[in-house]
Amino acid sequence: MQQALEPSVQLDKFPKAVFDVSAMVLEAGGSDLPILITAASVALADAGVELYDLVPAVQLSKQAGQLLLDPSLEESGAEEGSLLVSLMPEPNEVTSLTVRGLWADSEMRDGLELALGACGQLKAAMREALLAAVEGEENPEK
Amino acid sequence: MAVTASTTTPVCVGDRLGASDAYEAGEGVFIRDGFLFAGVVGHRRIEAPRPPLDGGKPVLHVTTRGTQPLVPKPGDIVTVKISRVTQTTALALIVCVGRQALTTEFKGAIRQQDVRATEIDRVILYDCFRPGDIVRAEVLSLGDARSYYLSTAKNELGVVYARSAAAGAPLVPNGWVTMQCPETQTVEKRKVAKVVSGWEDITPGK
């Protein structure tokens, strides 16, 4: 999680300071780590920490020639390989990439394309949630 | 901050706000590849250039709704409470940075040579600060592992509030190096800060 989130924080704005990010999993239904990364990124943004961008993360599972995005526990159990991507969409920089299993070049390409697209969609949802929170502060009666 | 929703737009981290040749970066904004991006979630606010920089670009800020985590940086004016005084250093707890109170206390140290600007080798620290004094200081550097290094070597820096050793009453400043107790009339030595009015006299040390 540190590797995924560290590049997104403007560390030079916080000299000699340590950021402690802890997460408690209440219910696990598969694809836990990317969800933790995504949630932690939103939490940092909500706390007012100066960031370069949000970090959406997705997990991809490879099974019998199919690519499954955001696999559930059962689907992860039956996988041949997995791909975990965390992305900073604005500078288009991948902050962490974890690959397990054997991937052919074409499979890797397809997998990455799918994952990066999903990250884009996820960022839009993260952005909406954060902006809704700002609006909520402005108009508490809404 | 009283900004109405009609004059500002909410922005999220990573949103592109403008080109760097049209705007200057203010708070909560960073520049990459010639464009300004928001670094925090908040409202985008444009400020016209201030008189000294007339003819410059308008400044773009993103103001957050709550308080941001704040860490002292070199050049910041901080408010500290003296915890211990030795022969060479006065140890202090940094309580506020600028106008904002901190949630965690940081440790700071005022070394003998940083107390004042003149005759720095003949400073007697016990005649400048006492434990419990509230002092306005400037952060010199990140210091060592234990504490930030602070300086009071300016007219507007130094003791702003102290209690009398005899009666415990707040001391009244009597000059640059003395303060007097209003009840017992005893004079105590301190490195006194000449505070003109609020925070307007402090120019940012950028």
PDB file of N, CA and C in Angstrom, chain A residues 10 12-17 19 45-54 90-91 93 123 126-127 130-131 133-135 137-139, chain B residues 3 5 10-16 28 30 32 37-43 65 67-69 71-73 142-145 147-148:
ATOM      1  N   GLN A  10       2.525  14.910  -1.869  1.00  0.00           N
ATOM      2  CA  GLN A  10       3.547  15.935  -2.071  1.00  0.00           C
ATOM      3  C   GLN A  10       4.437  15.979  -0.835  1.00  0.00           C
ATOM      4  N   ASP A  12       7.420  16.859  -0.196  1.00  0.00           N
ATOM      5  CA  ASP A  12       8.267  18.000   0.118  1.00  0.00           C
ATOM      6  C   ASP A  12       7.503  19.091   0.869  1.00  0.00           C
ATOM      7  N   LYS A  13       6.161  19.019   0.870  1.00  0.00           N
ATOM      8  CA  LYS A  13       5.392  19.990   1.636  1.00  0.00           C
ATOM      9  C   LYS A  13       5.354  19.606   3.118  1.00  0.00           C
ATOM     10  N   PHE A  14       5.798  18.420   3.454  1.00  0.00           N
ATOM     11  CA  PHE A  14       5.734  17.939   4.832  1.00  0.00           C
ATOM     12  C   PHE A  14       7.098  17.426   5.279  1.00  0.00           C
ATOM     13  N   PRO A  15       8.064  18.323   5.492  1.00  0.00           N
ATOM     14  CA  PRO A  15       9.408  17.863   5.871  1.00  0.00           C
ATOM     15  C   PRO A  15       9.396  17.239   7.258  1.00  0.00           C
ATOM     16  N   LYS A  16      10.199  16.231   7.458  1.00  0.00           N
ATOM     17  CA  LYS A  16      10.388  15.605   8.775  1.00  0.00           C
ATOM     18  C   LYS A  16       9.061  15.095   9.357  1.00  0.00           C
ATOM     19  N   ALA A  17       8.104  14.754   8.499  1.00  0.00           N
ATOM     20  CA  ALA A  17       6.818  14.263   9.001  1.00  0.00           C
ATOM     21  C   ALA A  17       6.584  12.854   8.498  1.00  0.00           C
ATOM     22  N   PHE A  19       3.537   9.991   7.599  1.00  0.00           N
ATOM     23  CA  PHE A  19       2.104   9.736   7.426  1.00  0.00           C
ATOM     24  C   PHE A  19       1.828   8.286   7.781  1.00  0.00           C
ATOM     25  N   ALA A  45      -7.080  12.492   0.520  1.00  0.00           N
ATOM     26  CA  ALA A  45      -7.610  13.686  -0.130  1.00  0.00           C
ATOM     27  C   ALA A  45      -8.634  14.374   0.775  1.00  0.00           C
ATOM     28  N   ASP A  46      -9.456  13.584   1.436  1.00  0.00           N
ATOM     29  CA  ASP A  46     -10.481  14.133   2.323  1.00  0.00           C
ATOM     30  C   ASP A  46      -9.858  14.834   3.523  1.00  0.00           C
ATOM     31  N   ALA A  47      -8.677  14.340   3.953  1.00  0.00           N
ATOM     32  CA  ALA A  47      -8.019  14.928   5.120  1.00  0.00           C
ATOM     33  C   ALA A  47      -7.342  16.237   4.778  1.00  0.00           C
ATOM     34  N   GLY A  48      -7.256  16.579   3.486  1.00  0.00           N
ATOM     35  CA  GLY A  48      -6.630  17.830   3.099  1.00  0.00           C
ATOM     36  C   GLY A  48      -5.128  17.710   2.884  1.00  0.00           C
ATOM     37  N   VAL A  49      -4.617  16.481   2.815  1.00  0.00           N
ATOM     38  CA  VAL A  49      -3.189  16.289   2.547  1.00  0.00           C
ATOM     39  C   VAL A  49      -2.928  16.693   1.102  1.00  0.00           C
ATOM     40  N   GLU A  50      -1.822  17.423   0.855  1.00  0.00           N
ATOM     41  CA  GLU A  50      -1.553  17.876  -0.510  1.00  0.00           C
ATOM     42  C   GLU A  50      -1.054  16.715  -1.358  1.00  0.00           C
ATOM     43  N   LEU A  51      -1.794  16.400  -2.403  1.00  0.00           N
ATOM     44  CA  LEU A  51      -1.475  15.264  -3.260  1.00  0.00           C
ATOM     45  C   LEU A  51      -1.207  15.716  -4.679  1.00  0.00           C
ATOM     46  N   TYR A  52      -0.578  14.828  -5.446  1.00  0.00           N
ATOM     47  CA  TYR A  52      -0.423  15.102  -6.869  1.00  0.00           C
ATOM     48  C   TYR A  52      -1.641  14.594  -7.636  1.00  0.00           C
ATOM     49  N   ASP A  53      -2.228  13.520  -7.177  1.00  0.00           N
ATOM     50  CA  ASP A  53      -3.407  12.966  -7.837  1.00  0.00           C
ATOM     51  C   ASP A  53      -3.991  11.876  -6.941  1.00  0.00           C
ATOM     52  N   LEU A  54      -5.232  11.433  -7.280  1.00  0.00           N
ATOM     53  CA  LEU A  54      -5.826  10.296  -6.566  1.00  0.00           C
ATOM     54  C   LEU A  54      -5.231   9.007  -7.123  1.00  0.00           C
ATOM     55  N   GLU A  90      -3.969  11.401 -13.818  1.00  0.00           N
ATOM     56  CA  GLU A  90      -3.665  12.681 -14.471  1.00  0.00           C
ATOM     57  C   GLU A  90      -2.298  12.671 -15.136  1.00  0.00           C
ATOM     58  N   PRO A  91      -1.212  12.329 -14.398  1.00  0.00           N
ATOM     59  CA  PRO A  91       0.069  12.228 -15.096  1.00  0.00           C
ATOM     60  C   PRO A  91       0.218  10.891 -15.815  1.00  0.00           C
ATOM     61  N   GLU A  93       0.656   7.902 -14.587  1.00  0.00           N
ATOM     62  CA  GLU A  93       1.784   7.153 -14.044  1.00  0.00           C
ATOM     63  C   GLU A  93       1.275   6.004 -13.206  1.00  0.00           C
ATOM     64  N   LYS A 123     -11.532   6.507 -10.855  1.00  0.00           N
ATOM     65  CA  LYS A 123     -11.157   7.869 -10.460  1.00  0.00           C
ATOM     66  C   LYS A 123     -12.352   8.797 -10.564  1.00  0.00           C
ATOM     67  N   MET A 126     -14.365   8.319  -7.546  1.00  0.00           N
ATOM     68  CA  MET A 126     -13.693   8.895  -6.374  1.00  0.00           C
ATOM     69  C   MET A 126     -13.871  10.405  -6.377  1.00  0.00           C
ATOM     70  N   ARG A 127     -13.707  10.999  -7.554  1.00  0.00           N
ATOM     71  CA  ARG A 127     -13.794  12.439  -7.701  1.00  0.00           C
ATOM     72  C   ARG A 127     -15.194  12.931  -7.342  1.00  0.00           C
ATOM     73  N   LEU A 130     -15.722  12.863  -3.576  1.00  0.00           N
ATOM     74  CA  LEU A 130     -15.026  13.932  -2.858  1.00  0.00           C
ATOM     75  C   LEU A 130     -15.702  15.273  -3.090  1.00  0.00           C
ATOM     76  N   LEU A 131     -16.115  15.528  -4.336  1.00  0.00           N
ATOM     77  CA  LEU A 131     -16.772  16.802  -4.629  1.00  0.00           C
ATOM     78  C   LEU A 131     -18.123  16.876  -3.941  1.00  0.00           C
ATOM     79  N   ALA A 133     -18.829  15.621  -1.116  1.00  0.00           N
ATOM     80  CA  ALA A 133     -18.549  15.950   0.286  1.00  0.00           C
ATOM     81  C   ALA A 133     -18.314  17.435   0.452  1.00  0.00           C
ATOM     82  N   VAL A 134     -17.630  18.063  -0.513  1.00  0.00           N
ATOM     83  CA  VAL A 134     -17.382  19.502  -0.445  1.00  0.00           C
ATOM     84  C   VAL A 134     -18.694  20.254  -0.550  1.00  0.00           C
ATOM     85  N   GLU A 135     -19.551  19.825  -1.490  1.00  0.00           N
ATOM     86  CA  GLU A 135     -20.859  20.465  -1.657  1.00  0.00           C
ATOM     87  C   GLU A 135     -21.671  20.313  -0.384  1.00  0.00           C
ATOM     88  N   GLU A 137     -20.650  20.188   2.597  1.00  0.00           N
ATOM     89  CA  GLU A 137     -20.204  21.132   3.634  1.00  0.00           C
ATOM     90  C   GLU A 137     -20.775  22.510   3.377  1.00  0.00           C
ATOM     91  N   GLU A 138     -20.869  22.878   2.083  1.00  0.00           N
ATOM     92  CA  GLU A 138     -21.362  24.202   1.724  1.00  0.00           C
ATOM     93  C   GLU A 138     -22.833  24.350   2.069  1.00  0.00           C
ATOM     94  N   ASN A 139     -23.621  23.310   1.745  1.00  0.00           N
ATOM     95  CA  ASN A 139     -25.078  23.384   1.944  1.00  0.00           C
ATOM     96  C   ASN A 139     -25.545  22.259   2.849  1.00  0.00           C
TER      97      ASN A 139
ATOM     98  N   VAL B   3     -16.551  32.271   1.375  1.00  0.00           N
ATOM     99  CA  VAL B   3     -16.632  32.338  -0.102  1.00  0.00           C
ATOM    100  C   VAL B   3     -17.985  31.775  -0.493  1.00  0.00           C
ATOM    101  N   ALA B   5     -20.791  30.065  -3.005  1.00  0.00           N
ATOM    102  CA  ALA B   5     -20.695  28.999  -3.998  1.00  0.00           C
ATOM    103  C   ALA B   5     -20.777  29.560  -5.404  1.00  0.00           C
ATOM    104  N   PRO B  10     -16.039  24.061  -7.078  1.00  0.00           N
ATOM    105  CA  PRO B  10     -15.359  22.992  -6.345  1.00  0.00           C
ATOM    106  C   PRO B  10     -14.449  22.202  -7.284  1.00  0.00           C
ATOM    107  N   VAL B  11     -13.258  21.905  -6.783  1.00  0.00           N
ATOM    108  CA  VAL B  11     -12.321  21.130  -7.592  1.00  0.00           C
ATOM    109  C   VAL B  11     -11.793  19.970  -6.772  1.00  0.00           C
ATOM    110  N   CYS B  12     -11.310  18.954  -7.473  1.00  0.00           N
ATOM    111  CA  CYS B  12     -10.792  17.765  -6.812  1.00  0.00           C
ATOM    112  C   CYS B  12      -9.304  17.653  -7.106  1.00  0.00           C
ATOM    113  N   VAL B  13      -8.622  16.812  -6.335  1.00  0.00           N
ATOM    114  CA  VAL B  13      -7.190  16.605  -6.545  1.00  0.00           C
ATOM    115  C   VAL B  13      -6.936  16.142  -7.970  1.00  0.00           C
ATOM    116  N   GLY B  14      -5.933  16.702  -8.603  1.00  0.00           N
ATOM    117  CA  GLY B  14      -5.593  16.260  -9.949  1.00  0.00           C
ATOM    118  C   GLY B  14      -6.339  16.984 -11.041  1.00  0.00           C
ATOM    119  N   ASP B  15      -7.288  17.866 -10.696  1.00  0.00           N
ATOM    120  CA  ASP B  15      -8.013  18.622 -11.722  1.00  0.00           C
ATOM    121  C   ASP B  15      -7.089  19.673 -12.327  1.00  0.00           C
ATOM    122  N   ARG B  16      -7.152  19.790 -13.661  1.00  0.00           N
ATOM    123  CA  ARG B  16      -6.326  20.801 -14.299  1.00  0.00           C
ATOM    124  C   ARG B  16      -7.041  22.143 -14.196  1.00  0.00           C
ATOM    125  N   GLY B  28      -2.380  25.153  -2.265  1.00  0.00           N
ATOM    126  CA  GLY B  28      -3.120  23.980  -2.710  1.00  0.00           C
ATOM    127  C   GLY B  28      -3.026  23.735  -4.199  1.00  0.00           C
ATOM    128  N   PHE B  30      -0.312  23.027  -7.618  1.00  0.00           N
ATOM    129  CA  PHE B  30       1.052  22.767  -8.048  1.00  0.00           C
ATOM    130  C   PHE B  30       1.113  22.829  -9.569  1.00  0.00           C
ATOM    131  N   ARG B  32       2.767  21.416 -13.150  1.00  0.00           N
ATOM    132  CA  ARG B  32       3.481  20.345 -13.841  1.00  0.00           C
ATOM    133  C   ARG B  32       3.285  20.526 -15.328  1.00  0.00           C
ATOM    134  N   PHE B  37      -2.385  22.418 -11.446  1.00  0.00           N
ATOM    135  CA  PHE B  37      -3.306  21.368 -11.013  1.00  0.00           C
ATOM    136  C   PHE B  37      -3.674  21.582  -9.550  1.00  0.00           C
ATOM    137  N   ALA B  38      -4.865  21.115  -9.170  1.00  0.00           N
ATOM    138  CA  ALA B  38      -5.270  21.215  -7.771  1.00  0.00           C
ATOM    139  C   ALA B  38      -4.569  20.115  -6.972  1.00  0.00           C
ATOM    140  N   GLY B  39      -4.083  20.466  -5.780  1.00  0.00           N
ATOM    141  CA  GLY B  39      -3.415  19.479  -4.930  1.00  0.00           C
ATOM    142  C   GLY B  39      -4.308  19.005  -3.807  1.00  0.00           C
ATOM    143  N   VAL B  40      -5.415  19.717  -3.588  1.00  0.00           N
ATOM    144  CA  VAL B  40      -6.340  19.351  -2.521  1.00  0.00           C
ATOM    145  C   VAL B  40      -7.762  19.450  -3.045  1.00  0.00           C
ATOM    146  N   VAL B  41      -8.700  18.886  -2.268  1.00  0.00           N
ATOM    147  CA  VAL B  41     -10.117  18.987  -2.630  1.00  0.00           C
ATOM    148  C   VAL B  41     -10.644  20.267  -2.002  1.00  0.00           C
ATOM    149  N   GLY B  42     -11.283  21.140  -2.786  1.00  0.00           N
ATOM    150  CA  GLY B  42     -11.775  22.380  -2.198  1.00  0.00           C
ATOM    151  C   GLY B  42     -12.375  23.266  -3.254  1.00  0.00           C
ATOM    152  N   HIS B  43     -12.366  24.577  -2.963  1.00  0.00           N
ATOM    153  CA  HIS B  43     -12.917  25.529  -3.915  1.00  0.00           C
ATOM    154  C   HIS B  43     -11.797  26.286  -4.598  1.00  0.00           C
ATOM    155  N   ARG B  65     -11.963  23.022   2.885  1.00  0.00           N
ATOM    156  CA  ARG B  65     -13.019  23.391   3.828  1.00  0.00           C
ATOM    157  C   ARG B  65     -12.555  23.269   5.275  1.00  0.00           C
ATOM    158  N   THR B  67      -9.199  22.150   8.153  1.00  0.00           N
ATOM    159  CA  THR B  67      -7.798  22.539   8.341  1.00  0.00           C
ATOM    160  C   THR B  67      -6.916  21.438   7.756  1.00  0.00           C
ATOM    161  N   GLN B  68      -5.852  21.856   7.111  1.00  0.00           N
ATOM    162  CA  GLN B  68      -4.937  20.865   6.558  1.00  0.00           C
ATOM    163  C   GLN B  68      -3.904  20.478   7.600  1.00  0.00           C
ATOM    164  N   PRO B  69      -3.357  19.270   7.477  1.00  0.00           N
ATOM    165  CA  PRO B  69      -2.276  18.931   8.399  1.00  0.00           C
ATOM    166  C   PRO B  69      -1.115  19.895   8.188  1.00  0.00           C
ATOM    167  N   VAL B  71       2.803  21.314   9.192  1.00  0.00           N
ATOM    168  CA  VAL B  71       4.109  20.960   9.731  1.00  0.00           C
ATOM    169  C   VAL B  71       4.982  22.214   9.621  1.00  0.00           C
ATOM    170  N   PRO B  72       5.751  22.556  10.659  1.00  0.00           N
ATOM    171  CA  PRO B  72       6.577  23.767  10.562  1.00  0.00           C
ATOM    172  C   PRO B  72       7.620  23.639   9.459  1.00  0.00           C
ATOM    173  N   LYS B  73       7.827  24.738   8.743  1.00  0.00           N
ATOM    174  CA  LYS B  73       8.845  24.731   7.687  1.00  0.00           C
ATOM    175  C   LYS B  73       9.796  25.888   7.935  1.00  0.00           C
ATOM    176  N   LEU B 142      15.165  22.499   9.816  1.00  0.00           N
ATOM    177  CA  LEU B 142      14.551  21.299  10.364  1.00  0.00           C
ATOM    178  C   LEU B 142      15.328  20.763  11.552  1.00  0.00           C
ATOM    179  N   GLY B 143      16.542  21.263  11.746  1.00  0.00           N
ATOM    180  CA  GLY B 143      17.288  20.905  12.946  1.00  0.00           C
ATOM    181  C   GLY B 143      17.766  19.472  12.940  1.00  0.00           C
ATOM    182  N   ASP B 144      17.904  18.926  14.163  1.00  0.00           N
ATOM    183  CA  ASP B 144      18.377  17.537  14.254  1.00  0.00           C
ATOM    184  C   ASP B 144      17.178  16.624  14.485  1.00  0.00           C
ATOM    185  N   ALA B 145      17.469  15.384  14.845  1.00  0.00           N
ATOM    186  CA  ALA B 145      16.382  14.410  14.984  1.00  0.00           C
ATOM    187  C   ALA B 145      15.399  14.783  16.076  1.00  0.00           C
ATOM    188  N   SER B 147      14.725  18.095  17.505  1.00  0.00           N
ATOM    189  CA  SER B 147      13.949  19.343  17.484  1.00  0.00           C
ATOM    190  C   SER B 147      14.296  20.236  16.305  1.00  0.00           C
ATOM    191  N   TYR B 148      13.343  21.100  15.989  1.00  0.00           N
ATOM    192  CA  TYR B 148      13.577  22.153  15.005  1.00  0.00           C
ATOM    193  C   TYR B 148      14.479  23.211  15.622  1.00  0.00           C
TER     194      TYR B 148
END
